[in-house]
Amino acid sequence: MMDIETAAVRVSFELNGQPVSIQSPPLKRLLDVLRHDLGLMGTKNGCGEGDCGSCTVLIDGLPVVSCLVPIVQLDGAKVRTVESLAEPGRLHPLQEALAETGGAQCGGCLSGFQMAACGYLESLGDAKTPADDDTELRRAVAGVLCRCTGYQRMIEAMRRVVAGGV
Amino acid sequence: MPAIVSGSRVHSPSTAAEALAFLAEHAGEGWRPLAGGTDVMMGLYRDRRGGERWLNIARLRPEWGRIAWEGDELRIGALATMADLRESAAARAAHPLICEAASAVGAAQIQNRATVGGNIANGSPAGDTLPVWLAVDAEIELTSTRGARRVAFERFMTGYRQSVIAADELLTSVVIPRPLSGEHWYLFRKVAPRAAQGISKVVVAATGSIEARGSLREDESPATGVWRGVRLAWGSMGPVTKRAYAAERSAEGRKLALELGIEAAAMLETDLRPIDDARSTAAYRMAVARNLTREFLSGNLGRWWRV
Ligand SMILES: Cc1cc2nc3c(=O)[nH]c(=O)nc-3n(C[C@H](O)[C@H](O)[C@H](O)COP(=O)(O)OP(=O)(O)OC[C@H]3O[C@@H](n4cnc5c(N)ncnc54)[C@H](O)[C@@H]3O)c2cc1C
Ligand code: FES
Ligand code: FES
């Protein structure tokens, strides 16, 4: 049990497949731990209030906004950030699809969009049968604001991944 | 470093018993529960508050996060998330309103963290699940080392962001009775600037059973029956979530019809006192509520659900 008078806590979790253990004030946001303590700048800080989705990461496979996650709640969790998607010399299929459709413009929203989309696409597993009318795809990324693309090309990229398998 | 980051204390018990014992021992020292953190973290960082004491109950999910039937009651653990509720067949069997409200909270990233207990205890008049708990006659279970007690949701909120919860108590479950068998007509409608991430200007959870007159022919709509036990529960229409009792009563035993809808809509003011605020105006809210009431009670807006 944690000593209640200790302001800093030790938190151990898995980050992009690697074990991480850090000492941190308990209410530090996962977003700040990733960017400042661990140097992973892929996750973006937009609104800081859970609204824009640009800080989305996966915790145990589920998309969440890292600006609202206190690090103390991360002990034992598996975290994935946008840095986990591409392999050296090879883009992730969703990234390929975004490049093809023109679904990537300034990039401000893109880390968050990719993580929200991947969380959903991976949850489909082998049963890749989202509703025909894109309702589910759109709902999956409705928590990510994009000021550039108008969303259509992003949805098209998701559709291509569904058709081709992630 | 901002004060919130360096100056806050968090205690993280690993069992429910430990959490309750801790609260009992430290009652009066300002410890407050931290569940999914979506409201707490947003507020802390926006207002740059620090030096507070938080009881992190997130680890108690195995004990307090289940959704399951126990005899004739559905028990929803306070730590169940909106995503859990959205997907729960057990919850859908208690009332589809529950799943529809859960899918209307924030967006996927919020639903994966936001808990039922947090939505209720946060006590916002705009909380989207709150009208549902009123509409399905839910009881709230509060637990402390003194034991567990149940309070009808109708009596749980006592004023703007005020509830009957005591300093040594945690909200542990929402308990819902098995629905009456038969045909039901219901509506969940959230009116907000956009579908995702919007805070409700008006939110309604409405439901009622439809008593058929004799047995229905194949081609006959259940809408030929009469209303029984109508619930019209509103959020953002006053300081607390509230039922429109007068309008509900006016529907009892009547057919689904436009005249009834118009009549009932005119009675909303008896129970509801919306205000002007940053999100909307009293007049707009009342107009929307009247329209929703009229269309719902006349059978134009809603869904069938057979139990
Ligand atoms: C971007 C964004 C969008 C949102 N959209 C919506 C929306 O559409 N609809 C809506 O209704 N809400 C919305 N919310 C608000 C919030 O997500 C919900 O109210 C959520 O259910 C809160 O749950 P939590 O577990 O995150 O609570 P926390 O933030 O952990 O806690 C909230 C409050 O409840 C208390 N509390 C928590 N659990 C308990 C317990 N078991 N017993 C006693 N007290 C407890 C805490 O002390 C605190 O005061 C949104 C929030 C954000 C940031
Ligand atoms: S920075 Fe987290 S949602 Fe905007
Ligand atoms: S690509 Fe610019 S915000 Fe989405």
XYZ file of C-alpha atoms in Angstrom, chain B:
307
model
C 5.663 22.556 -11.724
C 2.013 23.528 -11.269
C 0.691 23.011 -7.740
C -1.669 20.314 -8.837
C 1.234 18.205 -10.029
C 3.480 18.649 -7.030
C 1.042 19.202 -4.162
C -1.732 16.622 -4.318
C -2.048 13.487 -2.241
C -3.499 10.278 -3.614
C -4.317 7.142 -1.704
C -4.889 3.991 -3.761
C -6.475 1.154 -1.799
C -6.523 -2.229 -3.481
C -9.709 -3.588 -1.909
C -13.170 -2.169 -1.311
C -12.933 -2.943 2.416
C -9.687 -0.981 2.651
C -11.211 1.989 0.845
C -14.193 2.137 3.213
C -12.024 1.732 6.318
C -9.762 4.520 5.101
C -12.688 6.876 4.501
C -14.166 6.115 7.935
C -10.871 6.750 9.653
C -10.135 9.937 7.724
C -13.652 11.395 7.442
C -13.467 15.174 7.709
C -9.980 15.365 6.206
C -11.287 16.172 2.738
C -10.586 12.926 0.902
C -12.656 12.644 -2.252
C -13.067 9.730 -4.625
C -11.198 9.654 -7.935
C -12.771 7.165 -10.371
C -12.290 7.558 -14.153
C -11.004 11.068 -13.529
C -12.673 12.663 -16.564
C -14.427 15.307 -14.483
C -11.797 15.513 -11.750
C -8.730 15.889 -14.003
C -10.484 18.339 -16.306
C -11.411 20.547 -13.345
C -8.039 20.296 -11.603
C -6.001 21.327 -14.622
C -8.449 23.956 -15.867
C -8.584 25.671 -12.467
C -4.958 24.788 -11.603
C -5.991 23.532 -8.207
C -3.548 21.633 -6.065
C -2.969 20.339 -2.569
C -6.119 18.236 -2.531
C -6.630 14.693 -1.293
C -7.917 12.012 -3.580
C -8.969 8.469 -2.849
C -8.177 6.577 -6.048
C -10.864 3.899 -6.321
C -10.005 2.784 -9.857
C -8.367 -0.430 -8.631
C -11.647 -1.591 -7.123
C -13.163 -2.280 -10.530
C -13.161 -6.070 -10.008
C -15.379 -5.558 -6.925
C -17.389 -2.488 -7.927
C -17.419 -2.567 -11.720
C -19.775 -5.448 -12.521
C -23.111 -5.257 -14.292
C -25.288 -8.273 -13.442
C -28.785 -9.416 -12.605
C -29.390 -10.496 -9.030
C -32.851 -12.028 -8.902
C -35.277 -9.359 -10.057
C -32.774 -6.516 -9.958
C -30.008 -5.330 -12.206
C -26.993 -4.160 -10.253
C -24.633 -1.766 -12.027
C -21.378 -1.292 -10.147
C -20.335 2.342 -9.696
C -17.042 1.695 -11.502
C -18.657 0.285 -14.635
C -17.720 2.578 -17.512
C -19.965 4.099 -20.131
C -18.353 1.700 -22.643
C -19.265 -1.246 -20.370
C -22.868 -0.015 -20.161
C -23.103 0.720 -23.861
C -22.181 -2.886 -24.694
C -24.023 -4.617 -21.837
C -26.795 -7.043 -22.824
C -27.832 -7.235 -19.163
C -28.291 -3.457 -19.039
C -30.185 -3.457 -22.334
C -32.571 -6.022 -20.844
C -33.278 -3.661 -17.934
C -33.958 -0.798 -20.359
C -32.435 0.218 -23.713
C -32.429 3.809 -22.417
C -29.396 2.879 -20.307
C -27.282 1.859 -23.304
C -28.452 4.769 -25.422
C -27.513 7.285 -22.730
C -24.108 5.665 -22.204
C -23.335 5.929 -25.928
C -24.249 9.619 -25.841
C -21.663 10.525 -23.185
C -18.635 12.331 -24.676
C -16.998 10.217 -27.363
C -15.343 6.783 -27.357
C -12.259 8.063 -25.508
C -14.422 9.457 -22.699
C -16.740 6.434 -22.589
C -13.735 4.173 -21.999
C -12.907 6.037 -18.758
C -16.073 7.736 -17.499
C -17.815 5.733 -14.780
C -21.460 5.503 -13.790
C -20.681 6.476 -10.198
C -18.700 9.497 -11.390
C -21.500 10.693 -13.657
C -23.990 10.503 -10.779
C -21.774 11.815 -7.981
C -20.532 14.667 -10.130
C -24.172 15.759 -9.995
C -24.210 18.002 -13.052
C -27.767 18.929 -14.070
C -26.592 18.079 -17.610
C -25.297 14.589 -16.712
C -26.664 12.413 -19.476
C -27.311 9.214 -17.532
C -29.172 10.958 -14.707
C -32.603 11.253 -16.352
C -32.383 7.565 -17.213
C -31.989 6.585 -13.558
C -35.130 8.592 -12.815
C -37.033 7.062 -15.709
C -36.284 3.456 -14.690
C -36.993 3.970 -10.959
C -33.377 3.257 -10.001
C -32.074 3.158 -6.464
C -28.593 4.299 -5.515
C -26.623 2.150 -3.103
C -24.300 3.994 -0.747
C -21.778 2.064 1.318
C -19.634 2.859 4.350
C -18.199 0.837 7.223
C -21.583 1.462 8.871
C -23.189 -0.661 6.171
C -25.009 -0.183 2.887
C -28.172 1.838 2.358
C -30.355 2.463 -0.630
C -31.913 5.713 -1.698
C -34.390 6.139 -4.546
C -32.618 8.189 -7.226
C -35.524 10.597 -7.003
C -34.402 11.509 -3.478
C -30.647 11.189 -4.053
C -30.029 14.683 -5.401
C -31.010 17.392 -2.922
C -30.016 20.517 -4.848
C -27.582 21.884 -7.419
C -24.655 19.425 -7.275
C -25.838 18.370 -3.782
C -26.721 14.841 -2.790
C -27.451 12.766 0.322
C -24.031 11.067 0.157
C -22.156 11.304 3.486
C -18.430 12.004 3.875
C -17.619 8.402 4.808
C -19.778 6.891 2.054
C -19.042 5.803 -1.484
C -21.580 5.344 -4.215
C -21.277 1.619 -4.913
C -24.163 0.590 -7.198
C -27.179 1.615 -9.170
C -29.988 -0.913 -8.732
C -32.798 -1.229 -11.258
C -35.994 -3.292 -10.974
C -36.959 -5.751 -13.711
C -39.193 -4.027 -16.275
C -42.884 -4.901 -16.617
C -43.529 -7.326 -19.432
C -45.343 -6.016 -22.467
C -44.895 -3.209 -24.979
C -42.978 -0.052 -24.117
C -42.489 3.175 -26.050
C -39.377 5.106 -25.087
C -37.127 7.981 -26.101
C -33.630 9.111 -25.193
C -32.808 12.463 -26.737
C -29.851 14.666 -26.036
C -29.964 18.138 -27.575
C -26.437 19.521 -27.796
C -24.338 21.557 -30.242
C -23.101 18.361 -31.869
C -23.536 14.610 -31.495
C -20.173 13.841 -29.844
C -18.595 15.686 -26.898
C -21.516 18.084 -26.490
C -22.920 19.118 -23.133
C -26.699 18.826 -23.170
C -28.849 21.940 -23.475
C -31.768 19.605 -22.839
C -31.738 15.855 -22.275
C -34.745 13.605 -21.809
C -35.284 9.972 -20.907
C -38.915 9.068 -21.463
C -40.674 5.724 -21.270
C -44.047 4.169 -20.623
C -45.787 0.843 -21.064
C -48.575 0.579 -23.554
C -51.498 -1.472 -22.327
C -53.187 -3.177 -25.253
C -56.978 -3.197 -25.412
C -57.653 -6.904 -25.789
C -55.303 -8.979 -27.914
C -53.652 -7.345 -30.880
C -54.261 -8.523 -34.425
C -51.157 -9.276 -36.500
C -51.446 -6.059 -38.476
C -52.361 -3.865 -35.499
C -49.799 -1.472 -34.021
C -49.287 -1.605 -30.265
C -49.935 2.150 -30.458
C -53.667 1.418 -30.321
C -53.259 0.775 -26.582
C -53.145 3.227 -23.678
C -50.301 4.707 -21.632
C -49.403 3.264 -18.224
C -46.675 4.429 -15.866
C -45.248 7.170 -18.085
C -41.926 8.679 -17.046
C -40.706 11.982 -18.486
C -37.312 12.658 -16.876
C -35.314 15.757 -17.791
C -31.761 16.999 -17.482
C -30.576 20.618 -17.903
C -34.129 21.782 -17.205
C -33.403 22.990 -13.648
C -30.811 22.670 -10.884
C -31.383 18.912 -10.633
C -32.612 16.198 -12.946
C -36.374 16.097 -12.585
C -39.534 14.297 -13.675
C -42.439 16.218 -15.182
C -45.051 14.737 -12.859
C -48.090 16.696 -14.009
C -47.481 15.839 -17.658
C -46.861 12.188 -16.740
C -50.157 11.992 -14.844
C -52.103 13.519 -17.676
C -51.076 10.641 -19.943
C -52.168 7.820 -17.657
C -54.812 5.622 -19.313
C -54.950 7.785 -22.459
C -54.230 6.771 -26.031
C -51.087 7.860 -27.859
C -52.419 10.909 -29.621
C -51.500 14.412 -30.665
C -54.186 16.028 -28.433
C -52.657 14.312 -25.425
C -49.172 15.403 -26.497
C -50.213 19.042 -26.793
C -52.061 18.982 -23.494
C -49.161 17.365 -21.616
C -46.579 19.671 -23.183
C -48.443 22.661 -21.758
C -48.052 21.208 -18.254
C -44.261 21.015 -18.196
C -43.940 24.359 -16.419
C -45.597 22.880 -13.330
C -42.440 20.875 -12.644
C -39.586 22.298 -14.728
C -37.771 25.622 -14.265
C -34.993 25.902 -16.834
C -32.605 28.860 -16.694
C -30.608 31.033 -19.086
C -26.935 30.115 -18.993
C -23.867 29.913 -21.224
C -25.222 26.902 -23.072
C -28.789 27.920 -23.830
C -31.793 29.975 -22.775
C -34.785 29.080 -20.624
C -37.124 29.809 -23.528
C -35.265 27.592 -25.984
C -35.059 24.774 -23.463
C -38.761 24.946 -22.687
C -39.692 25.051 -26.374
C -37.562 21.990 -27.109
C -38.952 20.132 -24.094
C -42.527 20.873 -25.152
C -41.875 19.631 -28.676
C -40.228 16.447 -27.437
C -43.081 15.793 -25.006
C -45.723 16.338 -27.675
C -44.033 14.102 -30.230
C -43.217 11.384 -27.717
C -46.672 11.092 -26.156
C -48.378 11.177 -29.524
C -46.264 8.244 -30.672
C -44.350 10.111 -33.378
C -40.929 10.136 -31.765
C -39.497 7.152 -29.929
C -38.898 3.438 -30.220
C -40.750 0.271 -29.376
C -39.325 -2.139 -26.894
C -41.029 -5.420 -26.085
C -40.291 -7.201 -22.808
